[in-house]
Amino acid sequence: MTSCNVRMYTQQTLPDKSRRLIKGQLANTCQGKVDSAWGKQQVDKVDRVIVATKIVDSTRSGAQRVTTCGFCLATIKKHYMYVDLLCSAMRHGSICLKRAETEARKLRLSYIKLSALPQVISFYRRKGYAHVTDPCSKKPKKKKMGSNMFGCS
């Protein structure tokens, strides 16, 4: 797996170049599963943007170019982080999700809530996430997120 540089930005700190890069590579990074127009709007709406990039050598000129390995779009709510969109090249979603979890812990949020397409639900389950009615209830219907659950108050 190629090494990617992962950074977290707020709307105010997201460089225009990174914003354009995500929007330009949205269809490829999300493998055509997400409506590009909607995804481009979300890039400008969310609170946090996590971007994994790598430098690739151009074949003819030898010049280097930057491409995305993946990205995560998230909004901070009162007690949790809502991951609206996580798209990546194969095997790079984990590094974006891990960075989102780190940010949520840093902000002392109780949990992460996310939206997932049916074909990627198993990915989140492997990462310890579970479908629960109320993640902070004393008797959840399903197992909490384990190490991904930060502790509800």
CSV table of C-alpha atoms in Angstrom, one decimal:
chain,number,residue,atom,x,y,z
A,1,MET,CA,0.0,0.0,0.0
A,2,THR,CA,1.4,3.4,-1.0
A,3,SER,CA,2.0,5.7,1.9
A,4,CYS,CA,-0.4,8.7,2.2
A,5,ASN,CA,-0.1,11.9,4.1
A,6,VAL,CA,-3.2,12.5,6.2
A,7,ARG,CA,-4.3,15.9,7.3
A,8,MET,CA,-7.5,17.3,9.0
A,9,TYR,CA,-8.8,20.7,8.0
A,10,THR,CA,-11.7,22.9,9.1
A,11,GLN,CA,-13.6,24.9,6.4
A,12,GLN,CA,-11.5,27.9,7.3
A,13,THR,CA,-8.1,26.1,7.0
A,14,LEU,CA,-8.9,23.8,4.0
A,15,PRO,CA,-6.6,25.1,1.2
A,16,ASP,CA,-8.3,25.9,-2.1
A,17,LYS,CA,-6.0,23.5,-3.9
A,18,SER,CA,-7.1,20.6,-1.6
A,19,ARG,CA,-10.8,21.6,-2.1
A,20,ARG,CA,-10.4,21.5,-5.9
A,21,LEU,CA,-8.4,18.2,-5.7
A,22,ILE,CA,-11.2,16.5,-3.7
A,23,LYS,CA,-13.9,17.9,-6.0
A,24,GLY,CA,-12.0,17.0,-9.1
A,25,GLN,CA,-11.3,13.4,-8.0
A,26,LEU,CA,-14.6,12.7,-6.3
A,27,ALA,CA,-16.0,10.4,-9.0
A,28,ASN,CA,-12.8,8.2,-9.0
A,29,THR,CA,-12.2,8.2,-5.3
A,30,CYS,CA,-15.8,7.3,-4.5
A,31,GLN,CA,-15.8,4.7,-7.3
A,32,GLY,CA,-18.9,6.2,-9.0
A,33,LYS,CA,-21.1,5.3,-6.0
A,34,VAL,CA,-21.8,8.9,-4.8
A,35,ASP,CA,-23.5,11.6,-6.8
A,36,SER,CA,-20.7,14.0,-7.8
A,37,ALA,CA,-22.9,17.2,-7.5
A,38,TRP,CA,-24.0,16.3,-4.0
A,39,GLY,CA,-20.4,15.4,-3.0
A,40,LYS,CA,-19.0,18.7,-4.3
A,41,GLN,CA,-21.7,20.6,-2.2
A,42,GLN,CA,-20.8,18.6,0.9
A,43,VAL,CA,-17.1,19.5,0.6
A,44,ASP,CA,-18.2,23.1,1.2
A,45,LYS,CA,-20.7,22.4,3.9
A,46,VAL,CA,-19.0,20.2,6.5
A,47,ASP,CA,-17.0,21.3,9.5
A,48,ARG,CA,-14.1,19.0,9.1
A,49,VAL,CA,-12.4,17.6,6.0
A,50,ILE,CA,-9.8,14.9,6.4
A,51,VAL,CA,-7.7,14.4,3.3
A,52,ALA,CA,-5.2,11.6,2.5
A,53,THR,CA,-2.9,12.5,-0.4
A,54,LYS,CA,0.2,11.1,-2.0
A,55,ILE,CA,2.7,12.4,-4.5
A,56,VAL,CA,2.9,10.5,-7.7
A,57,ASP,CA,5.6,10.8,-10.4
A,58,SER,CA,4.3,11.7,-13.8
A,59,THR,CA,5.3,9.2,-16.4
A,60,ARG,CA,6.5,11.5,-19.2
A,61,SER,CA,7.7,14.7,-17.7
A,62,GLY,CA,9.0,13.3,-14.4
A,63,ALA,CA,7.2,16.1,-12.6
A,64,GLN,CA,5.4,15.2,-9.4
A,65,ARG,CA,1.7,15.6,-8.9
A,66,VAL,CA,-0.6,15.2,-5.9
A,67,THR,CA,-3.5,12.8,-5.9
A,68,THR,CA,-6.0,11.8,-3.2
A,69,CYS,CA,-5.9,8.4,-1.5
A,70,GLY,CA,-9.1,9.3,0.2
A,71,PHE,CA,-11.1,11.8,2.2
A,72,CYS,CA,-13.6,12.0,5.0
A,73,LEU,CA,-16.2,14.8,5.3
A,74,ALA,CA,-17.5,15.2,8.9
A,75,THR,CA,-19.7,17.6,10.9
A,76,ILE,CA,-19.3,18.2,14.7
A,77,LYS,CA,-22.5,18.0,16.6
A,78,LYS,CA,-23.1,18.7,20.3
A,79,HIS,CA,-22.0,15.2,21.6
A,80,TYR,CA,-20.8,13.4,18.5
A,81,MET,CA,-19.1,13.6,15.1
A,82,TYR,CA,-21.2,12.8,12.0
A,83,VAL,CA,-19.2,11.3,9.2
A,84,ASP,CA,-21.2,12.2,6.1
A,85,LEU,CA,-18.9,10.8,3.5
A,86,LEU,CA,-15.8,8.6,3.5
A,87,CYS,CA,-14.3,7.7,0.2
A,88,SER,CA,-11.0,6.2,-0.6
A,89,ALA,CA,-8.9,4.1,-2.8
A,90,MET,CA,-8.8,0.4,-1.7
A,91,ARG,CA,-7.4,0.1,1.9
A,92,HIS,CA,-7.0,3.8,2.5
A,93,GLY,CA,-10.4,4.4,4.2
A,94,SER,CA,-9.0,3.0,7.4
A,95,ILE,CA,-6.4,5.8,7.7
A,96,CYS,CA,-9.1,8.5,7.1
A,97,LEU,CA,-11.4,6.9,9.7
A,98,LYS,CA,-8.7,6.6,12.2
A,99,ARG,CA,-7.9,10.3,11.8
A,100,ALA,CA,-11.6,11.1,12.3
A,101,GLU,CA,-11.6,9.0,15.5
A,102,THR,CA,-8.5,10.8,16.8
A,103,GLU,CA,-10.2,14.2,16.2
A,104,ALA,CA,-13.4,13.0,17.9
A,105,ARG,CA,-11.4,11.9,21.0
A,106,LYS,CA,-9.4,15.2,21.0
A,107,LEU,CA,-12.7,17.1,21.0
A,108,ARG,CA,-14.1,14.8,23.8
A,109,LEU,CA,-17.1,13.8,21.7
A,110,SER,CA,-19.2,10.8,22.9
A,111,TYR,CA,-19.4,8.9,19.7
A,112,ILE,CA,-19.2,8.9,15.9
A,113,LYS,CA,-22.3,8.6,13.8
A,114,LEU,CA,-22.1,7.8,10.1
A,115,SER,CA,-23.9,7.2,6.9
A,116,ALA,CA,-22.9,4.1,4.9
A,117,LEU,CA,-23.8,2.6,1.6
A,118,PRO,CA,-24.9,-1.0,1.9
A,119,GLN,CA,-21.7,-2.3,0.2
A,120,VAL,CA,-19.4,-0.8,2.9
A,121,ILE,CA,-21.3,-1.6,6.1
A,122,SER,CA,-19.1,-4.7,6.6
A,123,PHE,CA,-16.0,-2.3,6.5
A,124,TYR,CA,-17.4,-0.3,9.5
A,125,ARG,CA,-18.3,-3.5,11.4
A,126,ARG,CA,-14.7,-4.8,11.0
A,127,LYS,CA,-13.6,-1.5,12.5
A,128,GLY,CA,-15.8,-2.1,15.6
A,129,TYR,CA,-18.8,0.0,14.6
A,130,ALA,CA,-22.3,-1.2,15.2
A,131,HIS,CA,-25.8,-0.2,14.4
A,132,VAL,CA,-27.4,1.0,17.6
A,133,THR,CA,-30.7,2.8,18.3
A,134,ASP,CA,-29.2,5.0,21.0
A,135,PRO,CA,-25.4,4.7,21.5
A,136,CYS,CA,-25.6,6.3,24.9
A,137,SER,CA,-28.4,4.2,26.4
A,138,LYS,CA,-27.6,2.0,29.4
A,139,LYS,CA,-29.0,-1.1,27.6
A,140,PRO,CA,-28.2,-0.7,23.9
A,141,LYS,CA,-29.9,-3.2,21.6
A,142,LYS,CA,-26.6,-4.0,20.0
A,143,LYS,CA,-23.0,-3.9,21.2
A,144,LYS,CA,-21.5,-0.5,21.5
A,145,MET,CA,-18.5,0.5,19.3
A,146,GLY,CA,-16.0,-1.0,21.7
A,147,SER,CA,-12.7,0.9,21.5
A,148,ASN,CA,-14.3,3.3,19.1
A,149,MET,CA,-16.9,4.4,21.7
A,150,PHE,CA,-15.5,7.3,23.6
A,151,GLY,CA,-17.8,7.1,26.6
A,152,CYS,CA,-21.3,8.7,26.9
A,153,SER,CA,-22.1,11.0,29.7
